CSV table of C-alpha atoms in Angstrom, one decimal:
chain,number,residue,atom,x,y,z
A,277,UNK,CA,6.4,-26.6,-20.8
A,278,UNK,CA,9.9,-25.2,-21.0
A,279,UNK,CA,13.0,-27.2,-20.2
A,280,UNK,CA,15.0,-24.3,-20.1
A,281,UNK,CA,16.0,-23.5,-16.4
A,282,UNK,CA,16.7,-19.9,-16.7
A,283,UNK,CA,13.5,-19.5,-18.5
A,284,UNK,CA,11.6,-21.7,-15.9
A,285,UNK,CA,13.1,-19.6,-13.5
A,286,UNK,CA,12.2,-15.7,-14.4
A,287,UNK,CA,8.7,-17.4,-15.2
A,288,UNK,CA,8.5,-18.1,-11.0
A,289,UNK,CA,9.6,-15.1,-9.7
A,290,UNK,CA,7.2,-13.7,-12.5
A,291,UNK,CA,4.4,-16.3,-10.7
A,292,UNK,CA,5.9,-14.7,-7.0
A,293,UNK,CA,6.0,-11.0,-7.9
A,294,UNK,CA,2.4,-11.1,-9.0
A,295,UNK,CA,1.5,-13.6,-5.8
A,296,UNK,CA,2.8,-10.9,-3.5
A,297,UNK,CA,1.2,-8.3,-4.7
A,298,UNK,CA,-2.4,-10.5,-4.4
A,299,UNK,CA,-1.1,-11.5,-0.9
A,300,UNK,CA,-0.2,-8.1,0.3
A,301,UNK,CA,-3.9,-7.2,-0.9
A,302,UNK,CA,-5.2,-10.2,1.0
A,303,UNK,CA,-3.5,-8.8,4.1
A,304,UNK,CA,-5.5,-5.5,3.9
A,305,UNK,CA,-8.8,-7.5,3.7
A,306,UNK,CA,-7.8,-9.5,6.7
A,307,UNK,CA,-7.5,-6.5,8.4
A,308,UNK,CA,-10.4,-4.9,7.5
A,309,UNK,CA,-12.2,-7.5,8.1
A,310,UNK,CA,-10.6,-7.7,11.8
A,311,UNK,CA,-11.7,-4.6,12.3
A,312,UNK,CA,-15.0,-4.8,10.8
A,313,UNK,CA,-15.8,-7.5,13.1
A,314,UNK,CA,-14.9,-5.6,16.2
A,315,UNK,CA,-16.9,-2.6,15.0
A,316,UNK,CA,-20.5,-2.3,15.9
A,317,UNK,CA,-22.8,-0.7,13.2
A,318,UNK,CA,-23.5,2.3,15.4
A,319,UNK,CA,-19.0,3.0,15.7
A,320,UNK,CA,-19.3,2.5,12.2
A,321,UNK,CA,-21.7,5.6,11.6
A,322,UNK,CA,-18.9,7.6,13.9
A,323,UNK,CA,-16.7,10.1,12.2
A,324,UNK,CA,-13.0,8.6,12.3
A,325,UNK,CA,-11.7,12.3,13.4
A,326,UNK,CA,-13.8,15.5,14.4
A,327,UNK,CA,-15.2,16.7,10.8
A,328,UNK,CA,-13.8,13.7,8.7
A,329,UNK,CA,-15.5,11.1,6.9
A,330,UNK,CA,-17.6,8.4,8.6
A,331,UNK,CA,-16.8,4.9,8.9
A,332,UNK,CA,-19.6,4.1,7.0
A,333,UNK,CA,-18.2,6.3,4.2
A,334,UNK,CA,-15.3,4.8,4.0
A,335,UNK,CA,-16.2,1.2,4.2
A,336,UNK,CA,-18.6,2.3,1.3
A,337,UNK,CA,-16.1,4.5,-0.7
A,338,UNK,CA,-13.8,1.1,-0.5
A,339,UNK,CA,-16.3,-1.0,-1.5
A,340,UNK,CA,-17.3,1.0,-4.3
A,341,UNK,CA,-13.2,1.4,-5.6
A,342,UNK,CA,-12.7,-2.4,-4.9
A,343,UNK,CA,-16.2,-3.2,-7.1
A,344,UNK,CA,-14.6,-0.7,-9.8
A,345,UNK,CA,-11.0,-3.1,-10.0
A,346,UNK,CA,-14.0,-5.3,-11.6
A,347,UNK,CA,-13.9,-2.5,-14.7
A,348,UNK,CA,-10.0,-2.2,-14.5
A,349,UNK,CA,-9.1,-5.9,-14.5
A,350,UNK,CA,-11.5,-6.8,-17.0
A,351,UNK,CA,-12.9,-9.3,-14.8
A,352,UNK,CA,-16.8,-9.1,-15.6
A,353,UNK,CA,-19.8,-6.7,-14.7
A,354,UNK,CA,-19.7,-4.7,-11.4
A,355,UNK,CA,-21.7,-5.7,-8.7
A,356,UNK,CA,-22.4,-2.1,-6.9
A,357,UNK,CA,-21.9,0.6,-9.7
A,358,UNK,CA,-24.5,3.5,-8.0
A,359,UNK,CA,-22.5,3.3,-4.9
A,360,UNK,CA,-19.7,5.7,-6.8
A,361,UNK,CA,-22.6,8.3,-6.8
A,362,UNK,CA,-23.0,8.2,-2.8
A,363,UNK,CA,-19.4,7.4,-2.1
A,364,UNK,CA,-16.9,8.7,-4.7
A,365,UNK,CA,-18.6,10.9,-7.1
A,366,UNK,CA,-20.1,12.7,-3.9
A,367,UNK,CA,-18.8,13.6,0.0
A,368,UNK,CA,-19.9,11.6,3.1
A,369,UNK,CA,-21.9,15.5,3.7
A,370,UNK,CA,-23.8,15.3,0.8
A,371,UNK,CA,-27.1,14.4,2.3
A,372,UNK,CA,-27.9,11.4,0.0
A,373,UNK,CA,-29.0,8.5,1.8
A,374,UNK,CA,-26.3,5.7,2.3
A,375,UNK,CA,-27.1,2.1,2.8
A,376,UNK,CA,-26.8,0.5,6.2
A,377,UNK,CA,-23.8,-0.7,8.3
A,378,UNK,CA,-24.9,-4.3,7.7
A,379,UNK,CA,-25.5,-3.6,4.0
A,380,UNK,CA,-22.0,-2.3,3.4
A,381,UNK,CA,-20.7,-5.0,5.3
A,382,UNK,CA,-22.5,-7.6,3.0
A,383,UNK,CA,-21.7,-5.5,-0.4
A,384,UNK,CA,-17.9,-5.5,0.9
A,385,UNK,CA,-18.0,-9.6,1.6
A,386,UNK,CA,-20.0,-10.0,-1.8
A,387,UNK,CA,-17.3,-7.6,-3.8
A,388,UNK,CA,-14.0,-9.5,-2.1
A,389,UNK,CA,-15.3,-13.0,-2.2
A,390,UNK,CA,-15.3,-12.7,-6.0
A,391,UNK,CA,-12.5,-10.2,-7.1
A,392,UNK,CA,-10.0,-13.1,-5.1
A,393,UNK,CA,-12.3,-16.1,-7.0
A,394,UNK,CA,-11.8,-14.2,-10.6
A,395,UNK,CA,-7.8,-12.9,-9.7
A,396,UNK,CA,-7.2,-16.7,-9.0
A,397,UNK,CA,-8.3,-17.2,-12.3
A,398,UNK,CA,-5.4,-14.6,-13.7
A,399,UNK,CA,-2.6,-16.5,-15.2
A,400,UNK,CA,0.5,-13.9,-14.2
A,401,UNK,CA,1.0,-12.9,-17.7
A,402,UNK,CA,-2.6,-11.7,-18.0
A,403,UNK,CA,-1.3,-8.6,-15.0
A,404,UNK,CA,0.8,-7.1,-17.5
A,405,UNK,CA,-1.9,-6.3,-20.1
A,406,UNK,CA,-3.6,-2.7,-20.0
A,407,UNK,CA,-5.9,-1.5,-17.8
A,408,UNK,CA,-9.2,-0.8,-19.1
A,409,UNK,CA,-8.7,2.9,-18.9
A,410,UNK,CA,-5.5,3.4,-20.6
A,411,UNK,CA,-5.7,3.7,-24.4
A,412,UNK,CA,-3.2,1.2,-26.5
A,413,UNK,CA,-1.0,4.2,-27.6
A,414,UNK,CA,-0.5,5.2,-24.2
A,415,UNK,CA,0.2,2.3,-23.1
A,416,UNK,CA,2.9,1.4,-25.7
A,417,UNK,CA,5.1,4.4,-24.1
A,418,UNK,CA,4.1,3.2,-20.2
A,419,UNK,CA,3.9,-0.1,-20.1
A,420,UNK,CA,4.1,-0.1,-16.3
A,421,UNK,CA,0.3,0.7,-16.4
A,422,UNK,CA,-0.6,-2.2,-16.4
A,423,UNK,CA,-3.6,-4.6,-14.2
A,424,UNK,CA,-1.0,-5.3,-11.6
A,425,UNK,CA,-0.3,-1.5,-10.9
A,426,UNK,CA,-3.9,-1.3,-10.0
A,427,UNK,CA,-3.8,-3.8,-7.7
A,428,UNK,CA,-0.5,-2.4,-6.5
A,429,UNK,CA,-2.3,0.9,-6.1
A,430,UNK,CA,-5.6,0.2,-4.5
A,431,UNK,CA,-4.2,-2.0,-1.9
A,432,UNK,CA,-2.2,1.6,-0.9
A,433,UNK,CA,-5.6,3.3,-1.0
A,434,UNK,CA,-7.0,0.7,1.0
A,435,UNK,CA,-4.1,1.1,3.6
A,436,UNK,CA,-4.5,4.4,3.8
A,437,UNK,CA,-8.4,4.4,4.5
A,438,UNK,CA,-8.0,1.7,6.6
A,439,UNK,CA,-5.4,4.1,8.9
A,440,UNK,CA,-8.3,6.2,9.5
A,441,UNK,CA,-10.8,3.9,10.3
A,442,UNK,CA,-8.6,2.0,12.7
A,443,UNK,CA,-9.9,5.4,14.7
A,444,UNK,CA,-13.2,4.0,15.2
A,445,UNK,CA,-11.9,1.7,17.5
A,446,UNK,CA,-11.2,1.8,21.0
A,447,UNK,CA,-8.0,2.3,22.3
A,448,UNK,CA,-6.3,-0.1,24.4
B,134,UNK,CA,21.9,-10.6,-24.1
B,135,UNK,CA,19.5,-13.2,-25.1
B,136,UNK,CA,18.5,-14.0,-28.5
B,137,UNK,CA,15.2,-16.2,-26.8
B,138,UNK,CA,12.8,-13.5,-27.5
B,139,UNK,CA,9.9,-15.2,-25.3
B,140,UNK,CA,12.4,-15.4,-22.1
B,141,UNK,CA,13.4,-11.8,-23.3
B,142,UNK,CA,9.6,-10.8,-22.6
B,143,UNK,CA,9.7,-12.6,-19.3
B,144,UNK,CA,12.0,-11.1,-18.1
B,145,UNK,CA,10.9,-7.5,-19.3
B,146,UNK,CA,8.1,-8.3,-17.3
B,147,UNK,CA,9.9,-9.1,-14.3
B,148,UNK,CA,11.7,-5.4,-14.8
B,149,UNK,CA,8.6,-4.0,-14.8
B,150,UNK,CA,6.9,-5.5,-11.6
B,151,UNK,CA,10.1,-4.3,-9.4
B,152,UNK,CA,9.5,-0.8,-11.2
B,153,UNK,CA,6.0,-1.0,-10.6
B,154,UNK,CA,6.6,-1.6,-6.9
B,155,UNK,CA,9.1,1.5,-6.4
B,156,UNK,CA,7.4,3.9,-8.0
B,157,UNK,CA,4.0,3.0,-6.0
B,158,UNK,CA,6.8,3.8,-3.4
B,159,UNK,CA,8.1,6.7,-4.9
B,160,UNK,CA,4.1,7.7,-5.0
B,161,UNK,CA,3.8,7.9,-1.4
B,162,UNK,CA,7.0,9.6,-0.9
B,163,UNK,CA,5.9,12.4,-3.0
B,164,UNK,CA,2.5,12.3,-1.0
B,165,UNK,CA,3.7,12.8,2.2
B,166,UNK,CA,6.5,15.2,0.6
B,167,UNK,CA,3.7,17.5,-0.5
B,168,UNK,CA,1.9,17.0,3.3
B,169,UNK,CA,5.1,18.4,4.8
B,170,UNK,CA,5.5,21.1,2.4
B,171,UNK,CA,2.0,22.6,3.7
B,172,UNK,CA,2.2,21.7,7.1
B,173,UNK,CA,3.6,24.4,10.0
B,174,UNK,CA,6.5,22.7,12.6
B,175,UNK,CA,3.2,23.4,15.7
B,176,UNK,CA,0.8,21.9,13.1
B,177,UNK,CA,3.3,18.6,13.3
B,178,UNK,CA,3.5,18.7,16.7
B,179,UNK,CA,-0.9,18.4,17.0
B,180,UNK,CA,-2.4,14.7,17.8
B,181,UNK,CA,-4.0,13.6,14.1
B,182,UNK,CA,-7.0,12.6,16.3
B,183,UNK,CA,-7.9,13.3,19.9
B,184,UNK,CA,-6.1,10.9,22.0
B,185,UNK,CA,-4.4,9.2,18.6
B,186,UNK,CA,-0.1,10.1,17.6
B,187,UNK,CA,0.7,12.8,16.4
B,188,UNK,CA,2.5,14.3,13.4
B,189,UNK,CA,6.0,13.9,14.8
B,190,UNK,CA,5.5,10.8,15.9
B,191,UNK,CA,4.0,9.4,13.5
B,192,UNK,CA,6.9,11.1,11.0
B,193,UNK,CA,9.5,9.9,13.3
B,194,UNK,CA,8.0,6.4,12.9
B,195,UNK,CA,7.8,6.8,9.4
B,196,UNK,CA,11.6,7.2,9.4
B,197,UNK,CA,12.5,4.5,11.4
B,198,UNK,CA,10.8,2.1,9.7
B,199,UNK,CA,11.7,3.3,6.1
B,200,UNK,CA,15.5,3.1,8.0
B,201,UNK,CA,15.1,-0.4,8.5
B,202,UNK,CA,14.4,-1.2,5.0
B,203,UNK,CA,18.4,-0.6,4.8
B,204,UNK,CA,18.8,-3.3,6.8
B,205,UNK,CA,15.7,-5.8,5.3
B,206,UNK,CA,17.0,-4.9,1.7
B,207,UNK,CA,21.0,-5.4,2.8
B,208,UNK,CA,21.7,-2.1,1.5
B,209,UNK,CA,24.2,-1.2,4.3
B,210,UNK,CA,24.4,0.4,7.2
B,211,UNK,CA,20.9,2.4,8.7
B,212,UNK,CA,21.2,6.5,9.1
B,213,UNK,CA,18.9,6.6,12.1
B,214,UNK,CA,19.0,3.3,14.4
B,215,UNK,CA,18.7,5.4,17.6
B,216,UNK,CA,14.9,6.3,16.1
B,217,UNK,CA,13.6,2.7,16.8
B,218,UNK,CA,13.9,3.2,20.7
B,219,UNK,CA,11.7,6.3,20.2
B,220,UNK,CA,9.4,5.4,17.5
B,221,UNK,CA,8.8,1.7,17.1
B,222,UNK,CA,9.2,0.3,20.7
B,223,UNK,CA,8.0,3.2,22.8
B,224,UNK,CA,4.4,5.1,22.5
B,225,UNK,CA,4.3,8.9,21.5
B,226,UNK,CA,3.9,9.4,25.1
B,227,UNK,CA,6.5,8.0,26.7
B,228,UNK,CA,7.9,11.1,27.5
B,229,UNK,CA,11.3,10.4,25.5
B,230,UNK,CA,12.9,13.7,24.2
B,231,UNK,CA,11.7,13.6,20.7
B,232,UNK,CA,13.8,14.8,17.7
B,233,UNK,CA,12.1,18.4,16.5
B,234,UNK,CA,9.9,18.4,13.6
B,235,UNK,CA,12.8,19.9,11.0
B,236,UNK,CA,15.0,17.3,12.5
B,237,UNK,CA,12.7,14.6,11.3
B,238,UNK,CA,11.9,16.3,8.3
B,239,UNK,CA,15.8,16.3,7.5
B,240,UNK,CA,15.8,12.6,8.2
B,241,UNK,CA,13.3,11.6,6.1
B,242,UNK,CA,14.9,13.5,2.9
B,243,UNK,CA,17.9,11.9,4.0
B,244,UNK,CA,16.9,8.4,4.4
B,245,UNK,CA,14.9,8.3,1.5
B,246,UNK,CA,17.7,9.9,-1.0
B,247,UNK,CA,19.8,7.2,-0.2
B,248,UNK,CA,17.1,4.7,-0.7
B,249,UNK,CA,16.6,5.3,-3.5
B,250,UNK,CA,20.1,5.5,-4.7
B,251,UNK,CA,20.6,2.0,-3.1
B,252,UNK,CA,17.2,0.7,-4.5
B,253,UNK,CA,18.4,2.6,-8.3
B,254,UNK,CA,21.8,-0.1,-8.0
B,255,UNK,CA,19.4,-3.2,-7.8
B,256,UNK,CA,19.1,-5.2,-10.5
B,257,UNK,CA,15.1,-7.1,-10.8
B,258,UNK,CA,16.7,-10.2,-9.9
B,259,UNK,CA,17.8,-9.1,-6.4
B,260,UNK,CA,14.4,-8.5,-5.6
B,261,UNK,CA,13.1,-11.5,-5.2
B,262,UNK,CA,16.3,-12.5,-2.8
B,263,UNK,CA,15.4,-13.8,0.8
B,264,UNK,CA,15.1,-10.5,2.8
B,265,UNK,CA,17.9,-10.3,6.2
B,266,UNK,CA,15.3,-11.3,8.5
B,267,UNK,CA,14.3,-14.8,7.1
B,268,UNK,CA,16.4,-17.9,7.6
B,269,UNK,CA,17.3,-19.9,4.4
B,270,UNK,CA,15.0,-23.2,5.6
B,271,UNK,CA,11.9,-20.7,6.2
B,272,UNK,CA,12.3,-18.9,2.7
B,273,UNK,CA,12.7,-22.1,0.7
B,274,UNK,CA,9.2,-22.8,2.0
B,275,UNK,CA,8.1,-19.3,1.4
B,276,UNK,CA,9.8,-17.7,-1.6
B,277,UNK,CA,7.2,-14.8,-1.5
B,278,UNK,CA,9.1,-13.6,1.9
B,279,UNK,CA,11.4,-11.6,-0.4
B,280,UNK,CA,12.7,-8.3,-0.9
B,281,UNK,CA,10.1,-6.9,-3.2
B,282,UNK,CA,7.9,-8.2,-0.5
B,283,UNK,CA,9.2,-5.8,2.1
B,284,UNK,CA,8.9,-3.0,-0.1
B,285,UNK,CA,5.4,-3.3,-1.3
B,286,UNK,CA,4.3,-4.3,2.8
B,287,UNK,CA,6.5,-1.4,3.5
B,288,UNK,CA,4.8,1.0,1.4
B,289,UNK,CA,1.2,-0.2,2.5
B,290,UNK,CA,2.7,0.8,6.3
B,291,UNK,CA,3.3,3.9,5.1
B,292,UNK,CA,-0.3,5.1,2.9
B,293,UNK,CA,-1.9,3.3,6.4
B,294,UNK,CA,-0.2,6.3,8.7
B,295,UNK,CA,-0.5,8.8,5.7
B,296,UNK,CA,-4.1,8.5,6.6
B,297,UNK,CA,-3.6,9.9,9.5
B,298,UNK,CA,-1.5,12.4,8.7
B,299,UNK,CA,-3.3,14.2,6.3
B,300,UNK,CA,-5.9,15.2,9.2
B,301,UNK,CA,-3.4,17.4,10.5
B,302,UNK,CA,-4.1,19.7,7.1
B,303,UNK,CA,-7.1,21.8,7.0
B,304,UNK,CA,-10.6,20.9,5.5
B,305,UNK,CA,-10.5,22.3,2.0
C-alpha cells in the first residue's frame, strides 16, 4: 500500500507488538490446556490451597472472564453469560450448583477456539479502538485503554490463576 | 517531526503499545507492593501451600528474575546476580542460606527503581530490538523475540507467582 519505508516499517512493529501480545495469550492457553489434560475431573474439584477456591472455580471463573473479552473486543455475542453469576458475581462457597469438570472443560475449548478465530480476524489498528466499557470522553484523555490493554490484562489474570491451579497437580 | 499525519498516528500507536506493556508491569508491581505492605517478615517465611515455596522464595525469585531483565533489555549491569544460584537454579529447599525477608524486600524496591528509570530512557523503537539472548540469524526469523516481548512474558511470570503469594494473606 505504502512505499514509504519508514512508514512500512512502524506499521510491522505495529503488526509485531499486537502479535506478541496474542502470542503471549496463546502461551497461557497452552498451559492451561497442559495442565488441564493432566488433571482428572475429581483434582479438579480439589481446593488449590486449604480454604481457597477450587479448580473447578477457577477454570469456570476464567472461562467466564475469557467469554466476557467477547463484550470488550466487540467481537460478537457471548457464549456462557450466566456463568458470571456462579463464578464472578458470586464465591466458589456460595452453594449454587456449578457445572461439571468435563462441562467447563468443553465451555473453555468452545470460548478459546473462537476468541483466537475472531482476534485473527483483527487487523492491528482495530486493538487501539475503545473498549466497550470505556465512554468516548474517557477515552480521549486515556487512550491507552484500549482492546489491546484487555488482552494485555487478562492474559496477567489468567497467569495469575493459572499459578494457583498449577497446585492441583502433583509434585514431582 | 513528521508532517505525514497517517505515519504520525502509527507511530502514536506504537508509543502506546510499549506504554501499554509497562504500566500492565507497573500493575503488578504495585500488586505485590501492596502484598508486602500487609504481610509480617514470619508470614513471608510460611510455604503459600503445604509442601509448595514459600513467600521468600518465591520473593527472592521474583527478584532475580525481574534482575535479569537488566540483562535481556541491555540496560547495564544486574544489582543481584548472586540471587540466581539461590532462586532460579536451586529449589526453596536446598538448604542455601537465604537472604532475610527485609533483605529481599530491599532488593525488590531496588531493582525495580532502577528499572524503571532504565525502561523511562527507552524510546518505543528500542522495544522491538532483538533481546541479549537471541542471535541475529534466529531473530530475523522471529522478530516477535523482542524486547517488549520479554517484558510482557516477564510480567505474566510474575501475576503466575503473585497467585501464590497472595495465599500467604488472610481470608477476608
Amino acid at each position: 500500500m505504502s512505499t514509504n519505508t519508514t512508514e512500512t516499517t512502524t506499521e510491522d512493529l505495529l503488526k509485531l507488538s499486537v502479535k506478541i501480545a496474542i502470542s503471549n495469550w496463546e502461551l497461557q492457553n497452552t498451559r492451561l490446556n497442559g495442565l488441564l489434560d493432566k488433571l482428572t475431573d475429581e483434582q479438579l474439584l480439589v481446593q488449590t490451597a486449604p480454604g481457597r477456591n477450587s479448580g473447578v472455580y477457577l477454570l469456570g471463573h476464567l472461562i467466564a472472564v475469557s467469554d466476557g473479552m467477547f463484550t470488550f473486543l466487540e467481537l460478537g455475542e457471548r457464549l456462557y453469560p450466566h456463568l458470571d453469576h456462579i463464578f464472578i458475581k458470586n464465591p466458589d462457597t456460595s452453594g449454587i450448583e456449578k457445572p461439571t469438570a468435563a462441562e467447563l472443560k468443553e465451555c473453555w475449548n468452545k470460548v478459546n477456539t473462537l476468541l483466537k478465530q475472531k482476534m485473527d480476524s483483527m487487523k492491528p489498528a482495530d486493538w487501539f479502538v475503545k473498549h466497550s466499557a470505556i465512554s468516548a470522553e474517557d477515552f480521549e484523555k486515556e487512550p491507552h485503554r484500549n482492546k489491546l490493554n484487555i488482552l494485555i490484562n487478562r492474559t496477567n489474570h489468567q497467569s495469575y490463576h493459572m499459578g494457583q491451579l498449577t497446585y492441583l497437580s502433583n509434585k514431582a
